[in-house]
Coordinates of C-alpha atoms in Angstrom, one line a residue:
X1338 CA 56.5 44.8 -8.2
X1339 CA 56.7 41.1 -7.7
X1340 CA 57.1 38.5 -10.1
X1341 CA 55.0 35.2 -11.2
X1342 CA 56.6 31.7 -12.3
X1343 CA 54.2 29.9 -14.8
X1344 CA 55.2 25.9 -15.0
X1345 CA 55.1 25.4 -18.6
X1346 CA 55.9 21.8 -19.5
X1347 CA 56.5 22.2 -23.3
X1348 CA 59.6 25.1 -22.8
X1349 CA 60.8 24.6 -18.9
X1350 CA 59.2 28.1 -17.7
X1351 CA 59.1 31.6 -17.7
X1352 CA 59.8 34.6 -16.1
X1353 CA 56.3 37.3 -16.6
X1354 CA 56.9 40.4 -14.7
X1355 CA 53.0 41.1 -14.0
X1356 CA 51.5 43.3 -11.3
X1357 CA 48.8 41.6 -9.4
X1358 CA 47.0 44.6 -9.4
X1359 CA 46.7 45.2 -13.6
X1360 CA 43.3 45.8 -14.2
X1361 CA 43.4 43.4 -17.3
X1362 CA 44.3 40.5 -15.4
X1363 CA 41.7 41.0 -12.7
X1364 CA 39.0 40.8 -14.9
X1365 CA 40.1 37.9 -16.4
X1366 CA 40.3 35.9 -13.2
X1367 CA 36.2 37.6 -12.2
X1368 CA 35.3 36.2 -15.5
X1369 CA 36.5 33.0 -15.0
X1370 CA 35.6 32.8 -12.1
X1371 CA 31.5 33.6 -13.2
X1372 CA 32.3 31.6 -15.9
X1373 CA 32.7 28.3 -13.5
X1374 CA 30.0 29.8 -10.5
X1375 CA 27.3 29.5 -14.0
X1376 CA 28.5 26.0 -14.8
X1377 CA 28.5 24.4 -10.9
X1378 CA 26.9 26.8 -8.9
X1379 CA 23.1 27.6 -7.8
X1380 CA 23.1 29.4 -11.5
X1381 CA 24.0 26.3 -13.3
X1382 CA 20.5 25.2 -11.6
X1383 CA 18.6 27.4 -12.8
X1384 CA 19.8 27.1 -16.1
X1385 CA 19.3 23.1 -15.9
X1386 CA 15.6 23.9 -15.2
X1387 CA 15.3 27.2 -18.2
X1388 CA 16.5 24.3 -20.7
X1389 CA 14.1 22.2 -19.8
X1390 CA 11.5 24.3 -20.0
X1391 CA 12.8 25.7 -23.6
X1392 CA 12.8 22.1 -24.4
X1393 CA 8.9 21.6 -23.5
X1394 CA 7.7 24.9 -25.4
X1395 CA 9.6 23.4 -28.5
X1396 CA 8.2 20.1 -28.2
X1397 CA 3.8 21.4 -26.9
X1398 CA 2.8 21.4 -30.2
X1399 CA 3.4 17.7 -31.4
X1400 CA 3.2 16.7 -27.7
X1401 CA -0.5 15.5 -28.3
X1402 CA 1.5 13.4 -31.4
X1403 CA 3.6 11.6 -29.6
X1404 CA 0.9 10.6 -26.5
X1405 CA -0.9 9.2 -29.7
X1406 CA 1.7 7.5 -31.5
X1407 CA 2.2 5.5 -28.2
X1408 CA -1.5 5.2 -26.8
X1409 CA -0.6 1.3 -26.0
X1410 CA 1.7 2.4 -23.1
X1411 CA -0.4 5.1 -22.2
X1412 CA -3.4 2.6 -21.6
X1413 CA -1.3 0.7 -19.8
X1414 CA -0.4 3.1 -17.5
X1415 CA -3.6 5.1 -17.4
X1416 CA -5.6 1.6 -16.4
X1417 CA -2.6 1.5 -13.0
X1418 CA -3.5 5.1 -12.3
X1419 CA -7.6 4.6 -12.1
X1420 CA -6.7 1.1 -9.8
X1421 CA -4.6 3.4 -7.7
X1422 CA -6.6 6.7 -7.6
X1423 CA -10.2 6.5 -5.9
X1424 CA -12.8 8.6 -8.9
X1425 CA -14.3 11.8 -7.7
X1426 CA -11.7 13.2 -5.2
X1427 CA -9.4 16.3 -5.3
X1428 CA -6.5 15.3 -7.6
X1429 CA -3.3 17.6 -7.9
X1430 CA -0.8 16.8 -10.9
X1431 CA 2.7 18.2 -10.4
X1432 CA 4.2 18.5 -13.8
X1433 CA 0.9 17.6 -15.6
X1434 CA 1.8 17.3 -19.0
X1435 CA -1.3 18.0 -21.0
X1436 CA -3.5 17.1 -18.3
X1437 CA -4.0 13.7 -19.9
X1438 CA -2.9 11.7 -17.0
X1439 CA -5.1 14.2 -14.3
X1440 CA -8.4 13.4 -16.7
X1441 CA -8.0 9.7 -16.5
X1442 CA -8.6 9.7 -12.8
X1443 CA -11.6 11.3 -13.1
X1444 CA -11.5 14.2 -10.7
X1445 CA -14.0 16.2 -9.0
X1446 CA -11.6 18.7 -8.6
X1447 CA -8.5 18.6 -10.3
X1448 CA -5.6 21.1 -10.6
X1449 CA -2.3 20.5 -12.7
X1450 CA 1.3 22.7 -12.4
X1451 CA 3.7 22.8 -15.4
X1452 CA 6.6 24.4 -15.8
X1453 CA 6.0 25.5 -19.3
X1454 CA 3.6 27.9 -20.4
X1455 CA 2.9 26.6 -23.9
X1456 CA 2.4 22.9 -22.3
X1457 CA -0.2 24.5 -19.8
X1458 CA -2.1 26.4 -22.7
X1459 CA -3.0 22.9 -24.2
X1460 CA -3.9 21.7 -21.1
X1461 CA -5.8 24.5 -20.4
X1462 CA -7.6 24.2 -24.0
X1463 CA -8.1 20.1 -23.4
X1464 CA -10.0 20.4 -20.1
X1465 CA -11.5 23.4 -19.2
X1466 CA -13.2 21.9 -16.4
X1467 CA -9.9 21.8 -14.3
X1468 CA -7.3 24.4 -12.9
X1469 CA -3.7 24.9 -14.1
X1470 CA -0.5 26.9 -13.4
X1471 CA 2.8 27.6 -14.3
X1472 CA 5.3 27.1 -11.9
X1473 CA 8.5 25.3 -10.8
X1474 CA 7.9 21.8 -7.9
X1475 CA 11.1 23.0 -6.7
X1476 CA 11.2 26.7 -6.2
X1477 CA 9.4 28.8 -4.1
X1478 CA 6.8 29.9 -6.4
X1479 CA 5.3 26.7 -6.1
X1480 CA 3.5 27.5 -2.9
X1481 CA 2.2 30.6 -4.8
X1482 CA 0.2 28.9 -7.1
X1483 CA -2.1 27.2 -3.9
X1484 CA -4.5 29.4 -1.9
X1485 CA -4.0 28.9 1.9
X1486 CA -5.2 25.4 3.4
X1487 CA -5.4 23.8 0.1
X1488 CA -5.1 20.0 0.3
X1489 CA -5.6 17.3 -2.1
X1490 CA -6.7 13.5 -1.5
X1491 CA -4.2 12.2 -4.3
X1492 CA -0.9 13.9 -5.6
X1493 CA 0.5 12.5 -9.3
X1494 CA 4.4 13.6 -9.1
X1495 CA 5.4 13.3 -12.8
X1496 CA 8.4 13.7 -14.6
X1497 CA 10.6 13.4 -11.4
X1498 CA 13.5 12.6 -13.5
X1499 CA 14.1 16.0 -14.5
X1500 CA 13.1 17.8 -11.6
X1501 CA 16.7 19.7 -10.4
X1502 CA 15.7 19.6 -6.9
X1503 CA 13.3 16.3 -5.8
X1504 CA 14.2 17.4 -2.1
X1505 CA 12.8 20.6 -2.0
X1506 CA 9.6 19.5 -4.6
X1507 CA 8.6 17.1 -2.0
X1508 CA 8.8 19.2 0.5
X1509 CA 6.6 21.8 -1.5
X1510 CA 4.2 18.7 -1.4
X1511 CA 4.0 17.8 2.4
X1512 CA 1.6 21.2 3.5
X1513 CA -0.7 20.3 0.5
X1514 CA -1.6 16.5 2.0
X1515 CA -4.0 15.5 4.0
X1516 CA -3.6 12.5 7.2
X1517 CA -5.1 10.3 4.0
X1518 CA -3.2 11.7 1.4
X1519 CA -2.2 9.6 -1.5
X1520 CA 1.4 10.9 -3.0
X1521 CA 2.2 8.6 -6.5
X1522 CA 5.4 8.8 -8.1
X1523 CA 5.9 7.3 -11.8
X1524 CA 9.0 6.9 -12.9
X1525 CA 11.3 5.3 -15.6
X1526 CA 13.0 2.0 -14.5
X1527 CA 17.0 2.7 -14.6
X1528 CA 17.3 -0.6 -16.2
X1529 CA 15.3 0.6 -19.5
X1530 CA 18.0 3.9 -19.6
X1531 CA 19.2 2.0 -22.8
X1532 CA 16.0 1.9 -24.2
X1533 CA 14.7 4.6 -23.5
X1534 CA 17.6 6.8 -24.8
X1535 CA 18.0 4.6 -28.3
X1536 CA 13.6 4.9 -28.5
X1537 CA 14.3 8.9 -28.3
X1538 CA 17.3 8.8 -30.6
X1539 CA 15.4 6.5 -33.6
X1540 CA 11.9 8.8 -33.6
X1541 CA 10.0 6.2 -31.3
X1542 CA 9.6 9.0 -28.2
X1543 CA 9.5 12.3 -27.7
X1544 CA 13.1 13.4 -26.5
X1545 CA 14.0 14.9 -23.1
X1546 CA 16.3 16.3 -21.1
X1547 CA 19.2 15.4 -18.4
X1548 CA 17.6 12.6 -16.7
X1549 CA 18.1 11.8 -13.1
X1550 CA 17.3 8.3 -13.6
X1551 CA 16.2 7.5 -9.9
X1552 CA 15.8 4.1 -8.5
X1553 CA 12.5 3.3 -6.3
X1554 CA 15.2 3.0 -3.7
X1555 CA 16.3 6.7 -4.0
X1556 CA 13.0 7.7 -4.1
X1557 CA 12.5 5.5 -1.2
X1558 CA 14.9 7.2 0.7
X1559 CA 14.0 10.8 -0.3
X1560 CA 10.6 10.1 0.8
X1561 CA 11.9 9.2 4.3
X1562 CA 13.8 12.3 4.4
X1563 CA 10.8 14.7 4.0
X1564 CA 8.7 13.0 6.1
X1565 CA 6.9 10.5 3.4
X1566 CA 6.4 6.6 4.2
X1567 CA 6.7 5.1 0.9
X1568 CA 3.5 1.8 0.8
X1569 CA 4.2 0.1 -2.1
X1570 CA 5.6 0.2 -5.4
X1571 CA 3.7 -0.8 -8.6
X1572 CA 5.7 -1.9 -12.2
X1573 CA 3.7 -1.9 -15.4
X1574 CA 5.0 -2.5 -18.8
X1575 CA 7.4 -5.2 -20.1
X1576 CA 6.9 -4.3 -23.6
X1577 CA 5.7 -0.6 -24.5
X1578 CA 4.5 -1.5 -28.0
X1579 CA 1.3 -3.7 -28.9
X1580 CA 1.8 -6.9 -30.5
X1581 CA -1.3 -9.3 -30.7
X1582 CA -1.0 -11.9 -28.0
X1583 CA 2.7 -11.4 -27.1
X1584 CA 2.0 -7.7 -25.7
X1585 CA -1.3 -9.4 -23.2
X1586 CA 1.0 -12.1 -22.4
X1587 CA 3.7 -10.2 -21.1
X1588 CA 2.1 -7.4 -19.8
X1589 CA -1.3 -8.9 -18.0
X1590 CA 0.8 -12.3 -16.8
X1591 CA 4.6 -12.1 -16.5
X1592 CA 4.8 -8.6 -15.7
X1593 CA 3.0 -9.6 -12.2
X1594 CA 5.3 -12.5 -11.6
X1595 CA 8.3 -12.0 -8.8
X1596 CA 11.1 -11.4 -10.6
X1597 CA 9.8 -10.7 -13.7
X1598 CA 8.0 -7.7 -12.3
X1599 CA 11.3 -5.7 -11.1
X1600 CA 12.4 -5.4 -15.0
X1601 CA 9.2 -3.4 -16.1
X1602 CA 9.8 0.0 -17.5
X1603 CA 7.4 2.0 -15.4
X1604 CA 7.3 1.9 -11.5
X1605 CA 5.0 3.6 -9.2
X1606 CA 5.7 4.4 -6.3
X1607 CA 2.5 5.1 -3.7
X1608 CA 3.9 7.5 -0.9
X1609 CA 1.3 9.1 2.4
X1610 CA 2.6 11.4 5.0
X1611 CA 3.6 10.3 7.8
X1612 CA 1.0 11.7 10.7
X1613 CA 1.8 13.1 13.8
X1614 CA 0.6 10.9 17.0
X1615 CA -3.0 12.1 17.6
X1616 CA -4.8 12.3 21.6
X1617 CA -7.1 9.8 22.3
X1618 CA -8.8 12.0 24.2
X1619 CA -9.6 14.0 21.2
X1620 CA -11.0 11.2 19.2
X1621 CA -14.2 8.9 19.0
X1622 CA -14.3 5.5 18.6
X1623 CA -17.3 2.8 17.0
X1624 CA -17.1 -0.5 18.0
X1625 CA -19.1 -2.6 15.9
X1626 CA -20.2 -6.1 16.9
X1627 CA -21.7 -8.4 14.2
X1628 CA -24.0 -11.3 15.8
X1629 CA -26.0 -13.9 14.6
X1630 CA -27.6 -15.9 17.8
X1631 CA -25.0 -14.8 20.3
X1632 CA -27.4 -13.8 23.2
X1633 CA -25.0 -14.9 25.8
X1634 CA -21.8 -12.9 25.1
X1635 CA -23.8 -9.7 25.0
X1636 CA -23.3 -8.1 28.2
X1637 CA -20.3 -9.6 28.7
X1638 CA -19.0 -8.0 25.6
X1639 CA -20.4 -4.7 27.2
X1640 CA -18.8 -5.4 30.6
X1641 CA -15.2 -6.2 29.4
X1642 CA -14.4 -3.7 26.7
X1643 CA -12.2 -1.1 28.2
X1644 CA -11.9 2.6 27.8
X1645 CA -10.6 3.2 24.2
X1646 CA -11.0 7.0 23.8
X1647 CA -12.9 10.0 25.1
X1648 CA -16.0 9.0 22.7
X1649 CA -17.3 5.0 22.5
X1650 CA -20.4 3.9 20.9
X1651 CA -21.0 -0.2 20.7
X1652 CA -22.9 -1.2 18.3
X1653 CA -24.6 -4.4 17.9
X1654 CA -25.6 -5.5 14.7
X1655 CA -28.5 -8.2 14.7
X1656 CA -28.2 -10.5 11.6
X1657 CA -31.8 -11.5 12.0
X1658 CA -31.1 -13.8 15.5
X1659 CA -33.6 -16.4 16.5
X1660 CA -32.2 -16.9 19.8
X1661 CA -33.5 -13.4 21.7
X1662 CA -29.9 -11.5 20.7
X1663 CA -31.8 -8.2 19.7
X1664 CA -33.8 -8.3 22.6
X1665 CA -30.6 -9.1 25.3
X1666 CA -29.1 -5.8 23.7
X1667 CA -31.9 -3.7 24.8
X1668 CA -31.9 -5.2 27.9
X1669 CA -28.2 -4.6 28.3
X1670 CA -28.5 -1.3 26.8
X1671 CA -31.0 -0.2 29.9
X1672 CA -28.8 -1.9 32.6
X1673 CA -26.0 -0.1 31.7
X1674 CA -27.3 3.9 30.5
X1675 CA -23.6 5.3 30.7
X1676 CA -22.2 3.3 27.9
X1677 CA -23.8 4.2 24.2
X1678 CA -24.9 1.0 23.3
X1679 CA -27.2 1.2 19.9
X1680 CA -28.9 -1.5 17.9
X1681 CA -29.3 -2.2 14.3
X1682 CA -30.6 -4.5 12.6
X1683 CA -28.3 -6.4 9.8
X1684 CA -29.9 -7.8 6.5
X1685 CA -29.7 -11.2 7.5
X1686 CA -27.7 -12.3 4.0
X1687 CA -23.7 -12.4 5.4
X1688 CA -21.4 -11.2 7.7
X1689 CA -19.9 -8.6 5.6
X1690 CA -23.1 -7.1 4.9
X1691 CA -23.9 -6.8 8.9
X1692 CA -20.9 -5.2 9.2
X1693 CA -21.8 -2.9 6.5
X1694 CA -25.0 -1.6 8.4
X1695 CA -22.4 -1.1 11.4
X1696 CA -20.3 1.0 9.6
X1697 CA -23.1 2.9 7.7
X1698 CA -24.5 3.8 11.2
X1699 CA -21.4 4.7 13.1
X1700 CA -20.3 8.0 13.8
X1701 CA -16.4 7.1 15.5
X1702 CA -13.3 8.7 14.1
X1703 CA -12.1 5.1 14.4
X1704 CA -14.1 1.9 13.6
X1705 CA -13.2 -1.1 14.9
X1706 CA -15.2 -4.6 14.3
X1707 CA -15.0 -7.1 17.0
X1708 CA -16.9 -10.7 16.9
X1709 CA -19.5 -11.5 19.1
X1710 CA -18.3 -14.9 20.0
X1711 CA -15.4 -12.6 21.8
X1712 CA -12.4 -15.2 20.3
X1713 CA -10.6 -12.2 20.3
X1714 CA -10.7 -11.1 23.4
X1715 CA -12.3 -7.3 24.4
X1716 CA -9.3 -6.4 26.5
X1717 CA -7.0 -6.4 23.6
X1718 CA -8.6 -3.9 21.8
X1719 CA -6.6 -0.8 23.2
X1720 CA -3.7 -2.8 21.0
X1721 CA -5.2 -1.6 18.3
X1722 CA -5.9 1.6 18.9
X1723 CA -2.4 2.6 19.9
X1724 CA -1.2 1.7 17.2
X1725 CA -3.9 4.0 14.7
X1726 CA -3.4 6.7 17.1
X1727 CA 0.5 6.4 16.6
X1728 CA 0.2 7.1 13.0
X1729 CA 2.1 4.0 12.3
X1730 CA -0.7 2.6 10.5
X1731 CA -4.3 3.8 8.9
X1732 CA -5.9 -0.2 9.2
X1733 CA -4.6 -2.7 11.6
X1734 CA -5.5 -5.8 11.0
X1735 CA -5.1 -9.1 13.8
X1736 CA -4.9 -12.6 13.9
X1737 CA -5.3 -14.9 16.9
X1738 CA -3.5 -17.6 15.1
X1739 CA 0.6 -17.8 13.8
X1740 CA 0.9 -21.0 11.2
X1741 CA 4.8 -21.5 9.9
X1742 CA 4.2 -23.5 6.4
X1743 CA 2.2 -26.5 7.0
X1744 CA 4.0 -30.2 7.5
X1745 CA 3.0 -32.8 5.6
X1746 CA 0.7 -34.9 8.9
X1747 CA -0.6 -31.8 10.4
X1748 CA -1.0 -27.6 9.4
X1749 CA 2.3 -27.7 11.8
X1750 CA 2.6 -25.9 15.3
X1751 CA 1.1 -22.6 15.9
X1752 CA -0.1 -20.2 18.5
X1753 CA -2.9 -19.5 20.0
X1754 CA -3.4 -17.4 23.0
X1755 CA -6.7 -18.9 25.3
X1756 CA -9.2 -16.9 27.0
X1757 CA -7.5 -17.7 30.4
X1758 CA -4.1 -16.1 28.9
X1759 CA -2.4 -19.1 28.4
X1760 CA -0.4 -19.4 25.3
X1761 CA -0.8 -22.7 23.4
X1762 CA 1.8 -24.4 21.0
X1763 CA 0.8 -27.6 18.5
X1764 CA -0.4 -29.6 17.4
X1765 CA 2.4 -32.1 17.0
X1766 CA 1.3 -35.1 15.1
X1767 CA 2.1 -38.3 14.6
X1768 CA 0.9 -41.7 12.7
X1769 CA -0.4 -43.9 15.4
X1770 CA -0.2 -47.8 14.6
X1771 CA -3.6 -49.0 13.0
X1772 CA -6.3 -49.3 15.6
X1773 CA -4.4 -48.5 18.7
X1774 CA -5.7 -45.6 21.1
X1775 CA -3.1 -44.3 23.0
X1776 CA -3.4 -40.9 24.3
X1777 CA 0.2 -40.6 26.2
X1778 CA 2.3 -37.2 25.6
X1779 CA 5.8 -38.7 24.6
X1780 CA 8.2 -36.8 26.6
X1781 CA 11.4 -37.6 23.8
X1782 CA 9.9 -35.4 21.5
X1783 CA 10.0 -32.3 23.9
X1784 CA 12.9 -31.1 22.2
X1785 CA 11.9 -31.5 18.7
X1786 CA 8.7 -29.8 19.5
X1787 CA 10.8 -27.0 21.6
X1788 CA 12.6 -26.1 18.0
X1789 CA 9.6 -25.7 16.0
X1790 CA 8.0 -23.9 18.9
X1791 CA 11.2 -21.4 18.5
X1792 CA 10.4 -20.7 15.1
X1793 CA 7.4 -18.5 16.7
X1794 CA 8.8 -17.5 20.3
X1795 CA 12.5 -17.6 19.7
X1796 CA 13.4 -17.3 23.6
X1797 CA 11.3 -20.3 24.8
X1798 CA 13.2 -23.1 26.6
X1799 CA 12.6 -26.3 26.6
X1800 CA 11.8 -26.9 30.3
X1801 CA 8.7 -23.7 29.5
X1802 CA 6.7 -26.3 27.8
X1803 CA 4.2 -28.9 29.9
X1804 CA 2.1 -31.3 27.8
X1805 CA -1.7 -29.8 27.6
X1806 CA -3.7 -32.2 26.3
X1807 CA -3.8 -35.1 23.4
X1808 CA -6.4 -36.5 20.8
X1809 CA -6.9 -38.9 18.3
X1810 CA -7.7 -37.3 14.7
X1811 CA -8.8 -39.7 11.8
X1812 CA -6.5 -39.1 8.5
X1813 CA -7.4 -39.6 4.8
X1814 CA -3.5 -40.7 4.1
X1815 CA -0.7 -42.7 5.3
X1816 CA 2.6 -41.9 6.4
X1817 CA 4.5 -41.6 3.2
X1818 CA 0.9 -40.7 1.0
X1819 CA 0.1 -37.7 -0.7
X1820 CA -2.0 -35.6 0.7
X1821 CA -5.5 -36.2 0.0
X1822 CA -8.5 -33.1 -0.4
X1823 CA -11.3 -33.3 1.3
X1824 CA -13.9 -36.2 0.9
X1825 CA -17.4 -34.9 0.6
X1826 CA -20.3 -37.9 0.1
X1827 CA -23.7 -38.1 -0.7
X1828 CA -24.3 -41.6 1.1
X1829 CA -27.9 -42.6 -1.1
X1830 CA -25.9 -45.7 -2.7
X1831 CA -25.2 -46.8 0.6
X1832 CA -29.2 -46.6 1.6
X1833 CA -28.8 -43.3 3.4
X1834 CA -30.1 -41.0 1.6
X1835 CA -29.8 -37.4 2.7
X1836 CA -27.0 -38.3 4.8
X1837 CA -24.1 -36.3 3.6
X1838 CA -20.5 -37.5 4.9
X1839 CA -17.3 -34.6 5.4
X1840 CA -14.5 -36.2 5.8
X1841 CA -10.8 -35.1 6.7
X1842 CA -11.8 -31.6 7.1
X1843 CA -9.3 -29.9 9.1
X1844 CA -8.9 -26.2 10.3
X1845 CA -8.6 -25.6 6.4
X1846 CA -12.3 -26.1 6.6
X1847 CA -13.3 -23.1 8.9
X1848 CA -11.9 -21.0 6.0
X1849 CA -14.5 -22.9 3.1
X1850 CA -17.0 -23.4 5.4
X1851 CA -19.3 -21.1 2.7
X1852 CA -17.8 -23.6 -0.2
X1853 CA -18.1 -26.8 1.9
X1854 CA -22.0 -25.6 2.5
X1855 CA -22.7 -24.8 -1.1
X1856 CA -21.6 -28.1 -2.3
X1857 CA -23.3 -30.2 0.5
X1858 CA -26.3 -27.8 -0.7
X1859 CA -25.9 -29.2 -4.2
X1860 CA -25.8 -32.8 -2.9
X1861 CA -29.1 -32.5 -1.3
X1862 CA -30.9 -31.2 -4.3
X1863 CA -30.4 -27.7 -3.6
X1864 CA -33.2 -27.4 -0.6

């Protein structure tokens, strides 16, 4: 027999003579102790997720209602989701609702999951053209409800906010993705909580459960963790309601402005898995080479583009050349039979059309366009290519050029990397006193030139730079002028007619070459 001391602070204490082994007392510490095992435990998960799904088999009847009684949001959002999801693919929608938000993407096969039954029965009845289920994201069921090797170009993830376990549901998600898989994540913006809560309370939305009320950071983060790269994040919605003129205003113009943006109620968040590194021996690769009167970089385009993968094809696409370029290509094609050099012949309308018949006609795992005039330079291409076959990136985009923001006398100093393999810096420019031609370097501004050189190549020293070369460029403004656009005159008052003047075009001008040329069109009657 031993005895038990309970503190009790309202009469000092007492003494309770109490075996530990009375049968009474044990079971009231195993019910307590089931008692707090349902309330924190794996059981109080489980019960999280039952109460949600009593909540949704209350609410499928009049769920139809309330989509309705807010269709203005719903637009709203639906009009994101057809931007975002390419029409005609295989569309999965985890926690599908009704199936209102899989039939706005316009599926050619879509499947939807819910955890209720009475939600999926509606969805069911709504669109019989698509497949539903009944099961939990989260639990192992899930996987049940997919046959083996079933993938899906684009995955809506809805109602995250009440998911128990977003861990686990994304991991349920990763074996049904493709390398191109899209994964989209709506969400509720934490800052509309408020809202959101008072909308449910006053009749204005259907109410829900416990809300985890995740930030596009968490879901950032959780992404990470499974083995998601998260691409972007969309926000729609500033005001969920329509009022003429105020509801476009805010919606179409300030919800797309910087900061205003980042206080809309719905965010999207656009997810893809992230690859494993792929062989390049186990790939093919097109290289497609628009030209337009570029019979002299031909072969040497052949000769200097290097071994990208087990599988290359170059293909040159003619844009209706006058100078012989379809004809070098067959020539070059014959002088060199183990390189798979094919010709087609582009439209002769624009570049991006030639490129068009390029890709149309390639047959590469990977297609890569590389000019004709060779400015980017052959040898570079593997760059590229390691960085597909990484699976840090699907496109790759590169630039021969690095501009900082543009000074006020000149676009400022960039970089630009010559055939030789030299790398350039400037142009530095300065006002020159009227009339006077003086093509000196002026060694006191090394170090000024040195600093804005660092904004680009941080480790450069001052002594690393040697003068290059100097010119003399004609400017439409003075030191201290605004700057002036470019001049563009028909000279017929002056007794030249058909003599058309463009004047301070700068490198600007390579970029509105197409606009420069239609107005000088205009100026000359349109011939």
């Amino acid at each position: 027999m031993k005895e038990a001391v309970v503190p009790n602070s309202a009469a000092g204490s007492a003494n309770i003579n109490s075996p530990l082994n009375n049968s009474d007392g044990l079971g009231a510490v195993l019910k307590q102790h089931e008692a707090n095992s349902q309330r924190w435990g794996p059981a109080a998960l489980e019960q999280r997720r039952e109460r949600t799904r009593d909540h949704l088999a209350k609410i499928a009847a009049r769920r139809e209602t309330w989509i309705k009684r807010n269709r203005y949001y719903y637009e709203l959002l639906n009009r994101l989701l057809r931007f975002l999801v390419e029409p005609q693919k295989k569309v999965l929608s985890v926690r599908c609702d009704i199936g209102n938000l899989l039939a706005v993407v316009r599926p050619s096969k879509g499947k939807g999951i819910d955890i209720c039954g009475e939600i999926v029965a509606i969805a069911r009845q709504r669109n019989p053209s698509f497949e539903f289920a009944v099961a939990f994201p989260d639990k192992e069921e899930f996987q049940q409800a997919f046959k083996p090797d079933e993938k899906f170009d684009y995955i809506l993830f809805n109602d995250i906010g009440d998911t128990v376990d977003v861990l686990q549901a994304l991991r349920n998600l990763k074996p049904l993705c493709h390398r191109h898989t899209r994964l989209l994540v709506p969400t509720y913006n934490h800052l509309w909580e408020p809202l959101v809560t008072f909308a449910e309370w006053s009749g204005m939305k259907v109410p829900r459960t416990e809300q985890n009320w995740l930030s596009t950071t968490d879901i950032r983060n959780l992404l990470n963790l499974v083995g998601f790269e998260a691409l972007e994040t969309h926000r729609v919605v500033l005001l969920p309601k329509y009022l003429p003129l105020l509801s476009s205003f805010l919606n179409r113009f300030c919800a797309r402005l910087p900061f205003l943006s980042k206080l809309c109620m719905t965010q999207v968040v656009v997810a893809r898995v992230v690859p494993p590194p792929v062989l390049r021996e186990r790939l093919s690769v097109s290289v497609v080479i628009p030209c337009k009167n570029e019979k002299g970089n031909v072969e040497d385009a052949v000769r200097r583009i290097p071994s990208l993968a087990d599988q290359v094809e170059i293909i040159f696409c003619d844009d209706q050349s006058t100078d012989g370029t379809a004809e070098e290509v067959l020539r070059v094609q014959a002088l060199y039979p183990e390189k798979n050099i094919r010709l087609e012949h582009g439209p002769g309308v624009c570049k991006s059309r030639n490129v068009w018949t390029g890709f149309n006609a390639a047959r590469g795992d990977i297609l890569m366009i590389l000019d004709a005039d060779l400015t980017t330079i052959p040898e570079e291409l593997p760059y590229f290519i390691d960085v597909i076959v990484s699976g840090q990136a699907e496109f790759v985009n590169g630039s021969r050029l690095v501009y900082p923001v543009p000074g006020h006398v000149s676009l400022g100093v960039h970089a630009v990397v010559g055939l030789e393999g030299r790398l350039r810096f400037g142009p530095d420019a300065d006002y020159l006193p009227a009339r006077t031609q003086d093509y000196r370097v002026d060694e006191g501004k090394r170090g000024a030139f040195a600093a804005s050189v660092r904004r680009l190549v941080p480790d450069i020293e001052d002594d690393d730079l040697a003068p290059d070369m100097a010119g003399i460029r004609p400017k439409l403004q003075g030191p201290g002028q605004p700057v002036r656009d470019f001049v563009i005159a028909e000279e017929g008052a002056r007794g030249m007619g058909g003599l058309v003047n463009l004047i301070g075009i700068d490198s600007p001008g390579l970029t509105s070459a197409l606009a420069i040329a239609e107005e000088v069109t205009q100026l000359l009657g349109g011939a």
